[in-house]
mmCIF file of C-alpha atoms in Angstrom:
data_model
loop_
_atom_site.group_PDB
_atom_site.id
_atom_site.type_symbol
_atom_site.label_atom_id
_atom_site.label_comp_id
_atom_site.label_asym_id
_atom_site.label_seq_id
_atom_site.Cartn_x
_atom_site.Cartn_y
_atom_site.Cartn_z
ATOM 1 C CA MET A 1 -11.403 -25.380 15.822
ATOM 2 C CA GLU A 2 -11.999 -21.767 14.830
ATOM 3 C CA GLY A 3 -12.502 -18.844 17.162
ATOM 4 C CA LYS A 4 -14.497 -15.844 15.994
ATOM 5 C CA LYS A 5 -14.978 -12.356 17.329
ATOM 6 C CA ALA A 6 -17.302 -9.681 16.062
ATOM 7 C CA ALA A 7 -15.977 -6.368 14.751
ATOM 8 C CA ALA A 8 -17.415 -3.085 13.530
ATOM 9 C CA GLY A 9 -19.879 -3.071 10.665
ATOM 10 C CA LYS A 10 -20.536 -6.364 8.862
ATOM 11 C CA SER A 11 -17.046 -7.600 9.703
ATOM 12 C CA THR A 12 -16.038 -10.864 11.308
ATOM 13 C CA VAL A 13 -12.480 -11.743 12.294
ATOM 14 C CA ILE A 14 -11.688 -15.448 12.106
ATOM 15 C CA MET A 15 -8.838 -16.466 14.377
ATOM 16 C CA THR A 16 -7.000 -19.791 14.386
ATOM 17 C CA PRO A 17 -6.352 -20.339 18.108
ATOM 18 C CA ASN A 18 -4.823 -23.825 17.721
ATOM 19 C CA ALA A 19 -2.010 -22.559 15.465
ATOM 20 C CA THR A 20 1.500 -23.192 16.764
ATOM 21 C CA SER A 21 3.486 -21.044 14.325
ATOM 22 C CA PHE A 22 3.210 -17.823 12.384
ATOM 23 C CA SER A 23 1.209 -17.805 9.176
ATOM 24 C CA THR A 24 -0.378 -15.191 6.980
ATOM 25 C CA GLY A 25 -4.094 -15.545 6.380
ATOM 26 C CA SER A 26 -3.600 -17.279 3.039
ATOM 27 C CA GLY A 27 -1.696 -20.097 4.748
ATOM 28 C CA LEU A 28 -4.598 -20.897 7.087
ATOM 29 C CA PHE A 29 -6.662 -22.759 4.524
ATOM 30 C CA GLY A 30 -8.664 -24.636 7.131
ATOM 31 C CA SER A 31 -10.000 -21.334 8.439
ATOM 32 C CA TYR A 32 -11.349 -20.075 5.121
ATOM 33 C CA ALA A 33 -12.026 -23.259 3.156
ATOM 34 C CA PRO A 34 -15.622 -23.427 4.500
ATOM 35 C CA LEU A 35 -16.229 -19.920 3.103
ATOM 36 C CA ILE A 36 -15.246 -20.796 -0.467
ATOM 37 C CA THR A 37 -15.974 -24.513 -0.907
ATOM 38 C CA ASN A 38 -18.584 -25.183 -3.604
ATOM 39 C CA LYS A 39 -18.537 -21.497 -4.572
ATOM 40 C CA ARG A 40 -17.209 -19.665 -7.600
ATOM 41 C CA VAL A 41 -14.195 -17.761 -6.328
ATOM 42 C CA GLY A 42 -12.739 -14.475 -7.527
ATOM 43 C CA ILE A 43 -9.403 -13.372 -6.095
ATOM 44 C CA VAL A 44 -7.653 -10.011 -5.941
ATOM 45 C CA THR A 45 -3.965 -10.783 -5.805
ATOM 46 C CA ASN A 46 -0.593 -10.395 -7.483
ATOM 47 C CA GLN A 47 2.955 -11.705 -7.150
ATOM 48 C CA SER A 48 2.844 -11.012 -3.389
ATOM 49 C CA GLY A 49 0.135 -13.637 -2.788
ATOM 50 C CA LEU A 50 2.568 -16.281 -1.563
ATOM 51 C CA LEU A 51 2.183 -18.970 1.057
ATOM 52 C CA GLY A 52 4.922 -19.845 3.519
ATOM 53 C CA ASP A 53 6.431 -22.418 1.154
ATOM 54 C CA SER A 54 6.590 -19.728 -1.579
ATOM 55 C CA SER A 55 3.828 -21.324 -3.633
ATOM 56 C CA HIS A 56 1.259 -18.904 -4.995
ATOM 57 C CA VAL A 57 -2.160 -18.784 -3.414
ATOM 58 C CA VAL A 58 -3.899 -19.209 -6.801
ATOM 59 C CA ASP A 59 -1.931 -22.366 -7.607
ATOM 60 C CA PHE A 60 -2.625 -23.701 -4.107
ATOM 61 C CA LEU A 61 -6.373 -23.101 -4.358
ATOM 62 C CA LEU A 62 -6.517 -24.867 -7.702
ATOM 63 C CA SER A 63 -4.585 -27.813 -6.245
ATOM 64 C CA GLU A 64 -7.252 -27.996 -3.529
ATOM 65 C CA LYS A 65 -9.933 -28.190 -6.254
ATOM 66 C CA MET A 66 -11.394 -24.791 -5.382
ATOM 67 C CA ASP A 67 -13.419 -23.247 -8.219
ATOM 68 C CA VAL A 68 -11.310 -20.147 -8.890
ATOM 69 C CA VAL A 69 -12.939 -18.384 -11.841
ATOM 70 C CA LYS A 70 -11.253 -14.964 -12.126
ATOM 71 C CA ILE A 71 -8.107 -13.145 -11.015
ATOM 72 C CA PHE A 72 -8.482 -9.399 -10.385
ATOM 73 C CA ALA A 73 -5.211 -7.496 -10.901
ATOM 74 C CA PRO A 74 -4.336 -4.213 -9.105
ATOM 75 C CA GLU A 75 -1.718 -1.587 -9.995
ATOM 76 C CA HIS A 76 1.433 -3.210 -11.482
ATOM 77 C CA GLY A 77 -0.578 -6.199 -12.734
ATOM 78 C CA PHE A 78 -0.910 -9.825 -11.644
ATOM 79 C CA ARG A 79 2.789 -10.568 -12.033
ATOM 80 C CA GLY A 80 3.786 -7.157 -10.636
ATOM 81 C CA THR A 81 6.027 -5.892 -13.433
ATOM 82 C CA ALA A 82 4.174 -2.811 -14.722
ATOM 83 C CA ASP A 83 5.393 0.722 -14.019
ATOM 84 C CA ALA A 84 3.707 2.868 -11.381
ATOM 85 C CA GLY A 85 0.579 4.344 -12.936
ATOM 86 C CA GLU A 86 0.855 2.201 -16.083
ATOM 87 C CA THR A 87 -2.498 1.056 -17.477
ATOM 88 C CA ILE A 88 -3.128 -2.632 -16.841
ATOM 89 C CA ILE A 89 -5.138 -4.538 -19.445
ATOM 90 C CA ASP A 90 -7.286 -7.643 -19.195
ATOM 91 C CA GLY A 91 -5.713 -10.918 -20.220
ATOM 92 C CA LYS A 92 -5.175 -14.563 -19.360
ATOM 93 C CA ASP A 93 -2.693 -16.067 -16.924
ATOM 94 C CA ILE A 94 -0.338 -18.253 -18.935
ATOM 95 C CA THR A 95 0.267 -20.593 -15.985
ATOM 96 C CA THR A 96 -3.327 -21.366 -14.989
ATOM 97 C CA GLY A 97 -5.310 -20.209 -18.009
ATOM 98 C CA LEU A 98 -7.544 -18.145 -15.739
ATOM 99 C CA PRO A 99 -8.916 -14.828 -17.001
ATOM 100 C CA ILE A 100 -7.239 -11.751 -15.508
ATOM 101 C CA VAL A 101 -9.512 -8.754 -14.944
ATOM 102 C CA SER A 102 -7.712 -5.435 -14.623
ATOM 103 C CA ILE A 103 -8.897 -3.105 -11.880
ATOM 104 C CA TYR A 104 -6.181 -0.601 -12.687
ATOM 105 C CA GLY A 105 -7.135 0.188 -16.257
ATOM 106 C CA ASP A 106 -10.355 1.643 -17.579
ATOM 107 C CA ASN A 107 -11.894 1.199 -14.140
ATOM 108 C CA LYS A 108 -10.438 0.873 -10.656
ATOM 109 C CA LYS A 109 -13.699 -0.432 -9.233
ATOM 110 C CA PRO A 110 -14.921 -3.831 -10.458
ATOM 111 C CA THR A 111 -18.045 -3.512 -12.593
ATOM 112 C CA PRO A 112 -21.127 -5.725 -12.237
ATOM 113 C CA ALA A 113 -20.156 -7.402 -15.525
ATOM 114 C CA GLN A 114 -16.656 -8.143 -14.206
ATOM 115 C CA LEU A 115 -18.136 -9.612 -11.028
ATOM 116 C CA GLU A 116 -20.589 -11.787 -12.906
ATOM 117 C CA GLY A 117 -20.091 -15.457 -12.044
ATOM 118 C CA VAL A 118 -18.300 -14.682 -8.738
ATOM 119 C CA ASP A 119 -19.943 -15.921 -5.519
ATOM 120 C CA VAL A 120 -17.177 -14.921 -3.096
ATOM 121 C CA MET A 121 -14.131 -12.670 -3.424
ATOM 122 C CA LEU A 122 -10.776 -13.404 -1.809
ATOM 123 C CA PHE A 123 -8.423 -10.469 -1.227
ATOM 124 C CA ASP A 124 -4.725 -11.267 -0.791
ATOM 125 C CA LEU A 125 -2.347 -8.356 -1.390
ATOM 126 C CA GLN A 126 0.777 -7.383 0.542
ATOM 127 C CA ASP A 127 0.401 -3.795 1.738
ATOM 128 C CA VAL A 128 3.274 -1.690 3.133
ATOM 129 C CA GLY A 129 1.371 0.538 5.538
ATOM 130 C CA ALA A 130 1.566 3.810 3.574
ATOM 131 C CA ARG A 131 -1.483 5.836 2.534
ATOM 132 C CA PHE A 132 -0.301 6.385 -1.033
ATOM 133 C CA PHE A 133 0.481 2.706 -1.688
ATOM 134 C CA THR A 134 -2.616 2.019 -3.780
ATOM 135 C CA TYR A 135 -3.575 -1.466 -2.596
ATOM 136 C CA ILE A 136 -5.736 -0.011 0.203
ATOM 137 C CA SER A 137 -7.554 2.086 -2.406
ATOM 138 C CA THR A 138 -8.100 -1.093 -4.421
ATOM 139 C CA LEU A 139 -9.435 -2.703 -1.232
ATOM 140 C CA HIS A 140 -11.947 0.147 -0.861
ATOM 141 C CA TYR A 141 -13.295 -0.230 -4.399
ATOM 142 C CA VAL A 142 -13.447 -4.038 -4.214
ATOM 143 C CA MET A 143 -15.387 -3.844 -0.954
ATOM 144 C CA GLU A 144 -17.728 -1.232 -2.402
ATOM 145 C CA ALA A 145 -18.399 -3.170 -5.612
ATOM 146 C CA CYS A 146 -18.919 -6.430 -3.758
ATOM 147 C CA ALA A 147 -21.267 -4.771 -1.249
ATOM 148 C CA GLU A 148 -23.347 -3.398 -4.115
ATOM 149 C CA ASN A 149 -23.510 -6.856 -5.704
ATOM 150 C CA ASN A 150 -24.080 -8.895 -2.511
ATOM 151 C CA ILE A 151 -20.738 -10.698 -2.717
ATOM 152 C CA GLN A 152 -18.876 -11.588 0.464
ATOM 153 C CA VAL A 153 -15.213 -10.526 0.677
ATOM 154 C CA VAL A 154 -12.705 -12.733 2.500
ATOM 155 C CA VAL A 155 -9.538 -10.809 3.387
ATOM 156 C CA LEU A 156 -6.478 -13.018 3.829
ATOM 157 C CA ASP A 157 -4.538 -10.837 6.226
ATOM 158 C CA ARG A 158 -0.810 -10.109 6.070
ATOM 159 C CA PRO A 159 1.421 -8.163 8.473
ATOM 160 C CA ASN A 160 2.306 -4.544 7.879
ATOM 161 C CA PRO A 161 6.103 -4.522 7.314
ATOM 162 C CA ASN A 162 6.215 -1.055 8.898
ATOM 163 C CA GLY A 163 4.570 -2.469 12.006
ATOM 164 C CA GLY A 164 2.548 -0.084 14.098
ATOM 165 C CA ILE A 165 4.165 3.182 12.958
ATOM 166 C CA VAL A 166 1.522 5.929 12.821
ATOM 167 C CA ASP A 167 2.903 9.205 11.472
ATOM 168 C CA GLY A 168 2.549 12.032 8.999
ATOM 169 C CA PRO A 169 -0.114 14.573 8.080
ATOM 170 C CA VAL A 170 -3.712 13.368 8.024
ATOM 171 C CA LEU A 171 -5.343 13.638 4.592
ATOM 172 C CA GLU A 172 -7.911 16.390 4.226
ATOM 173 C CA PRO A 173 -11.018 15.121 2.356
ATOM 174 C CA GLU A 174 -10.812 17.739 -0.426
ATOM 175 C CA PHE A 175 -7.494 16.209 -1.510
ATOM 176 C CA SER A 176 -8.801 12.655 -1.777
ATOM 177 C CA SER A 177 -7.518 10.652 -4.776
ATOM 178 C CA PHE A 178 -6.485 7.092 -5.618
ATOM 179 C CA VAL A 179 -3.167 7.736 -3.814
ATOM 180 C CA GLY A 180 -5.075 8.781 -0.709
ATOM 181 C CA MET A 181 -8.797 8.129 -0.353
ATOM 182 C CA HIS A 182 -9.349 8.386 3.383
ATOM 183 C CA PRO A 183 -8.640 10.807 6.272
ATOM 184 C CA ILE A 184 -5.668 8.893 7.622
ATOM 185 C CA PRO A 185 -1.974 9.789 8.153
ATOM 186 C CA VAL A 186 0.739 8.774 5.697
ATOM 187 C CA LEU A 187 1.713 5.799 7.885
ATOM 188 C CA HIS A 188 -1.406 4.143 9.319
ATOM 189 C CA GLY A 189 0.117 1.287 11.342
ATOM 190 C CA MET A 190 -2.541 -1.281 10.380
ATOM 191 C CA THR A 191 -2.698 -4.573 8.532
ATOM 192 C CA ILE A 192 -4.849 -4.870 5.420
ATOM 193 C CA GLY A 193 -7.481 -6.769 7.442
ATOM 194 C CA GLU A 194 -7.609 -4.117 10.128
ATOM 195 C CA TYR A 195 -7.885 -1.461 7.438
ATOM 196 C CA ALA A 196 -10.814 -3.296 5.859
ATOM 197 C CA GLN A 197 -12.600 -3.111 9.200
ATOM 198 C CA MET A 198 -11.949 0.627 9.359
ATOM 199 C CA ILE A 199 -13.378 1.187 5.867
ATOM 200 C CA ASN A 200 -16.565 -0.584 6.918
ATOM 201 C CA GLY A 201 -16.784 0.822 10.408
ATOM 202 C CA GLU A 202 -16.231 4.456 9.428
ATOM 203 C CA GLY A 203 -18.815 4.291 6.649
ATOM 204 C CA TRP A 204 -16.338 5.257 3.940
ATOM 205 C CA LEU A 205 -17.972 3.193 1.203
ATOM 206 C CA LYS A 206 -20.368 4.952 -1.183
ATOM 207 C CA ASN A 207 -23.632 5.918 0.530
ATOM 208 C CA GLY A 208 -22.348 4.322 3.723
ATOM 209 C CA ILE A 209 -22.999 0.826 2.359
ATOM 210 C CA GLN A 210 -21.541 -2.053 4.397
ATOM 211 C CA CYS A 211 -19.522 -4.891 2.897
ATOM 212 C CA ASP A 212 -19.896 -8.397 4.306
ATOM 213 C CA ILE A 213 -16.246 -9.152 5.116
ATOM 214 C CA LYS A 214 -14.543 -12.072 6.811
ATOM 215 C CA ILE A 215 -10.945 -11.468 7.868
ATOM 216 C CA ILE A 216 -8.641 -14.459 8.211
ATOM 217 C CA ALA A 217 -6.234 -13.178 10.842
ATOM 218 C CA CYS A 218 -2.548 -14.062 10.802
ATOM 219 C CA SER A 219 -1.675 -16.701 13.372
ATOM 220 C CA MET A 220 0.902 -16.210 16.129
ATOM 221 C CA TYR A 221 1.512 -12.624 15.019
ATOM 222 C CA THR A 222 2.352 -9.595 17.135
ATOM 223 C CA ARG A 223 2.710 -6.123 15.701
ATOM 224 C CA ASP A 224 6.325 -5.723 16.837
ATOM 225 C CA MET A 225 7.469 -8.932 15.110
ATOM 226 C CA PRO A 226 10.081 -8.366 12.403
ATOM 227 C CA TYR A 227 8.450 -9.135 9.065
ATOM 228 C CA SER A 228 10.447 -9.418 5.876
ATOM 229 C CA ILE A 229 8.704 -9.725 2.501
ATOM 230 C CA SER A 230 10.154 -12.442 0.272
ATOM 231 C CA VAL A 231 8.950 -10.885 -3.002
ATOM 232 C CA LYS A 232 8.715 -7.283 -4.163
ATOM 233 C CA PRO A 233 5.242 -5.947 -3.268
ATOM 234 C CA SER A 234 5.680 -3.601 -6.265
ATOM 235 C CA PRO A 235 8.462 -3.330 -8.870
ATOM 236 C CA ASN A 236 10.228 -0.378 -7.230
ATOM 237 C CA LEU A 237 10.238 -1.674 -3.659
ATOM 238 C CA PRO A 238 13.007 -4.268 -3.980
ATOM 239 C CA ASN A 239 13.824 -4.938 -0.320
ATOM 240 C CA ASP A 240 13.109 -4.211 3.347
ATOM 241 C CA MET A 241 15.097 -0.961 3.331
ATOM 242 C CA ALA A 242 13.102 0.454 0.413
ATOM 243 C CA ILE A 243 9.846 -0.473 2.161
ATOM 244 C CA ASN A 244 11.046 1.205 5.362
ATOM 245 C CA LEU A 245 12.059 4.421 3.556
ATOM 246 C CA TYR A 246 9.149 4.472 1.109
ATOM 247 C CA ALA A 247 6.786 6.719 3.075
ATOM 248 C CA SER A 248 9.507 9.321 3.655
ATOM 249 C CA LEU A 249 10.990 9.336 0.156
ATOM 250 C CA CYS A 250 7.740 9.042 -1.825
ATOM 251 C CA PHE A 251 7.179 12.772 -1.263
ATOM 252 C CA PHE A 252 9.990 13.300 -3.781
ATOM 253 C CA GLU A 253 7.630 11.946 -6.465
ATOM 254 C CA GLY A 254 5.892 15.324 -6.172
ATOM 255 C CA THR A 255 9.133 17.210 -6.812
ATOM 256 C CA ASN A 256 11.905 17.365 -9.402
ATOM 257 C CA VAL A 257 14.007 14.865 -7.410
ATOM 258 C CA SER A 258 14.449 11.219 -8.434
ATOM 259 C CA VAL A 259 13.966 8.427 -5.884
ATOM 260 C CA GLY A 260 16.182 6.061 -7.834
ATOM 261 C CA ARG A 261 13.705 4.637 -10.315
ATOM 262 C CA GLY A 262 15.843 3.206 -13.085
ATOM 263 C CA THR A 263 18.513 1.971 -10.651
ATOM 264 C CA ASP A 264 18.736 -1.055 -8.340
ATOM 265 C CA LYS A 265 18.296 1.119 -5.229
ATOM 266 C CA GLN A 266 14.790 2.445 -5.750
ATOM 267 C CA PHE A 267 13.476 4.352 -2.712
ATOM 268 C CA GLN A 268 16.859 4.050 -1.020
ATOM 269 C CA ILE A 269 18.562 6.931 -2.805
ATOM 270 C CA PHE A 270 17.531 10.354 -4.033
ATOM 271 C CA GLY A 271 19.054 12.969 -6.274
ATOM 272 C CA SER A 272 18.656 15.302 -9.208
ATOM 273 C CA PRO A 273 20.768 17.269 -11.689
ATOM 274 C CA TYR A 274 19.777 20.407 -9.759
ATOM 275 C CA LEU A 275 21.272 19.468 -6.403
ATOM 276 C CA PRO A 276 24.891 20.242 -5.428
ATOM 277 C CA ASN A 277 27.584 18.206 -7.169
ATOM 278 C CA VAL A 278 28.560 15.885 -4.321
ATOM 279 C CA ASP A 279 30.446 12.583 -4.199
ATOM 280 C CA PHE A 280 27.310 10.459 -4.559
ATOM 281 C CA CYS A 281 25.891 10.329 -8.069
ATOM 282 C CA PHE A 282 23.623 7.921 -9.980
ATOM 283 C CA VAL A 283 22.422 7.741 -13.579
ATOM 284 C CA PRO A 284 18.907 6.307 -14.100
ATOM 285 C CA GLN A 285 18.491 3.772 -16.925
ATOM 286 C CA PRO A 286 15.360 1.913 -18.064
ATOM 287 C CA ASN A 287 14.648 -1.282 -16.110
ATOM 288 C CA VAL A 288 11.758 -3.428 -14.882
ATOM 289 C CA GLY A 289 9.168 -1.102 -13.383
ATOM 290 C CA ALA A 290 10.729 2.033 -14.907
ATOM 291 C CA LYS A 291 10.638 1.973 -18.701
ATOM 292 C CA ASP A 292 11.388 5.699 -18.918
ATOM 293 C CA PRO A 293 12.702 6.854 -15.538
ATOM 294 C CA LEU A 294 12.993 10.489 -14.524
ATOM 295 C CA TYR A 295 16.359 11.898 -15.715
ATOM 296 C CA ASN A 296 17.003 8.874 -17.919
ATOM 297 C CA GLY A 297 20.732 8.905 -18.718
ATOM 298 C CA ARG A 298 21.473 12.072 -16.728
ATOM 299 C CA PRO A 299 23.730 12.273 -13.642
ATOM 300 C CA CYS A 300 21.797 12.871 -10.429
ATOM 301 C CA PHE A 301 23.506 14.128 -7.276
ATOM 302 C CA GLY A 302 22.115 13.402 -3.839
ATOM 303 C CA GLU A 303 22.342 10.823 -1.044
ATOM 304 C CA ASP A 304 22.556 7.065 -0.655
ATOM 305 C CA LEU A 305 20.444 5.959 2.330
ATOM 306 C CA SER A 306 20.639 2.235 1.674
ATOM 307 C CA GLY A 307 22.984 1.609 4.598
ATOM 308 C CA ILE A 308 21.342 3.682 7.315
ATOM 309 C CA PRO A 309 19.645 2.090 10.356
ATOM 310 C CA LYS A 310 15.939 1.318 10.102
ATOM 311 C CA ILE A 311 13.824 4.407 10.735
ATOM 312 C CA GLU A 312 10.855 4.353 13.120
ATOM 313 C CA ARG A 313 8.952 7.391 11.877
ATOM 314 C CA LEU A 314 8.286 9.467 8.778
ATOM 315 C CA GLU A 315 11.400 11.581 8.146
ATOM 316 C CA LEU A 316 11.218 15.042 6.550
ATOM 317 C CA LYS A 317 14.886 15.994 6.793
ATOM 318 C CA TRP A 318 15.853 14.745 3.329
ATOM 319 C CA LEU A 319 12.939 16.516 1.636
ATOM 320 C CA ILE A 320 13.673 19.789 3.436
ATOM 321 C CA LYS A 321 17.399 19.568 2.687
ATOM 322 C CA ALA A 322 16.774 18.936 -1.024
ATOM 323 C CA TYR A 323 14.381 21.902 -1.199
ATOM 324 C CA ASN A 324 16.898 24.183 0.516
ATOM 325 C CA GLU A 325 19.736 23.081 -1.787
ATOM 326 C CA THR A 326 17.988 22.889 -5.166
ATOM 327 C CA GLN A 327 19.050 25.391 -7.836
ATOM 328 C CA ASP A 328 15.610 26.933 -8.404
ATOM 329 C CA LYS A 329 13.067 26.535 -5.609
ATOM 330 C CA THR A 330 10.218 27.654 -7.901
ATOM 331 C CA LYS A 331 10.712 24.470 -9.939
ATOM 332 C CA PHE A 332 11.071 22.045 -7.026
ATOM 333 C CA PHE A 333 7.425 21.092 -6.335
ATOM 334 C CA ASN A 334 4.856 19.864 -8.852
ATOM 335 C CA SER A 335 1.083 19.482 -8.591
ATOM 336 C CA TYR A 336 1.357 15.824 -7.523
ATOM 337 C CA PHE A 337 2.960 16.798 -4.217
ATOM 338 C CA THR A 338 -0.321 17.960 -2.670
ATOM 339 C CA LYS A 339 -2.016 14.672 -3.608
ATOM 340 C CA LEU A 340 0.749 12.735 -1.881
ATOM 341 C CA ALA A 341 0.751 14.991 1.171
ATOM 342 C CA GLY A 342 -3.063 15.024 1.345
ATOM 343 C CA THR A 343 -2.902 18.690 2.300
ATOM 344 C CA LYS A 344 -1.579 22.000 0.975
ATOM 345 C CA LYS A 345 -0.023 22.766 4.341
ATOM 346 C CA LEU A 346 3.116 20.621 4.034
ATOM 347 C CA ARG A 347 4.366 22.430 0.930
ATOM 348 C CA GLU A 348 3.536 25.795 2.485
ATOM 349 C CA GLN A 349 5.360 24.829 5.679
ATOM 350 C CA ILE A 350 8.509 23.798 3.817
ATOM 351 C CA GLU A 351 8.459 26.901 1.628
ATOM 352 C CA SER A 352 8.064 29.127 4.702
ATOM 353 C CA GLY A 353 11.216 27.657 6.263
ATOM 354 C CA MET A 354 9.645 25.671 9.095
ATOM 355 C CA THR A 355 11.869 23.008 10.642
ATOM 356 C CA ALA A 356 11.027 19.312 10.597
ATOM 357 C CA ALA A 357 10.266 19.466 14.319
ATOM 358 C CA GLU A 358 7.869 22.381 13.855
ATOM 359 C CA ILE A 359 6.084 20.619 11.015
ATOM 360 C CA ARG A 360 5.822 17.382 12.984
ATOM 361 C CA ALA A 361 4.282 19.266 15.912
ATOM 362 C CA SER A 362 1.480 20.454 13.612
ATOM 363 C CA TRP A 363 0.467 16.831 12.968
ATOM 364 C CA GLU A 364 -0.014 15.865 16.603
ATOM 365 C CA THR A 365 -3.711 16.656 17.087
ATOM 366 C CA GLY A 366 -4.657 14.766 13.916
ATOM 367 C CA LEU A 367 -2.523 11.789 14.916
ATOM 368 C CA ILE A 368 -4.086 11.609 18.383
ATOM 369 C CA GLU A 369 -7.578 11.588 16.855
ATOM 370 C CA PHE A 370 -6.605 8.965 14.287
ATOM 371 C CA ARG A 371 -5.043 6.649 16.882
ATOM 372 C CA GLU A 372 -8.268 6.777 18.876
ATOM 373 C CA MET A 373 -10.324 5.888 15.783
ATOM 374 C CA ARG A 374 -7.842 3.200 14.739
ATOM 375 C CA ARG A 375 -7.948 1.479 18.127
ATOM 376 C CA LYS A 376 -11.470 0.168 17.494
ATOM 377 C CA TYR A 377 -10.360 -1.854 14.475
ATOM 378 C CA LEU A 378 -7.126 -3.466 15.651
ATOM 379 C CA ILE A 379 -6.926 -7.241 15.550
ATOM 380 C CA TYR A 380 -3.422 -7.642 16.969
ATOM 381 C CA PRO A 381 -2.170 -6.171 20.270
ATOM 382 C CA GLU A 382 -0.188 -2.930 20.209
#
């Protein structure tokens, strides 16, 4: 028996009230099978599209005789091995023989030709709850393209591994990009299904168009449940600690500081040749997800955060410390920093010598307004 509740826009949340254990949306086949049976199915997914028994959702759907016709691959590709920002090309999955359509190559929004032959689109990607993690931007473009082509989208929901943390500066619309499309804080505290409802409900799609979405909610899930991801959601987020620190350390991608790409502690360490020569040092080398890492082969001095307790907010202290200690402050920031921050203010605040507490205080009004907007779209209790 399925329970349904209406949500904003053309969104319907499908619950599974008779479930007795936790499951992601993809594991609740009985709840979405009626939506895809006897239809030609497209699916946006990658290596993170796993069921509880670690089988892949594509393999499972084929075993259930569903007519899966195309796989749509986001940033990092279907198998999740490409570098950040690396162009993904179309191809064929060697395991299933299905065509793979890149939506992180020549176009980030599926074209009508790419959607041809698709009756319904499944969306199953593991997000990490950070604005600049591009899967929510992919979600936006998939919803927009499907709305324009009268294709229903079925979102197979997954928990946010950063739970309900809402923090950071809210993006200002003039700084919108693929690493931040919407006026939300850096940490949004929503699942991918809840975020889909927000995209619809706030009219963020082109011309305010509405996408017909069905969200298969996780069963027996509460937002404060610990949630560990069994596979890397992207090549440089290897474990729970990296995912927890990602939102705080990703700001370094807009500076001359390395976040450990080219090591086995990506987003758990930071350093550069221009920081003080301290005991902790790492030397980046090419590896999966970083074919030519920043400071390849050069010693980088900084900090190892891999053993610290889990953080419950966005931390600025490491960014501010690195700025204060770098050899030449005029070379610390690059143009990418403003895209990541979603505002010019954060760089200006750091350069002016504001403390982390003072900067955080400047976010409060925006965060209050966002939490009020967000509340309308939540599926799971706070």
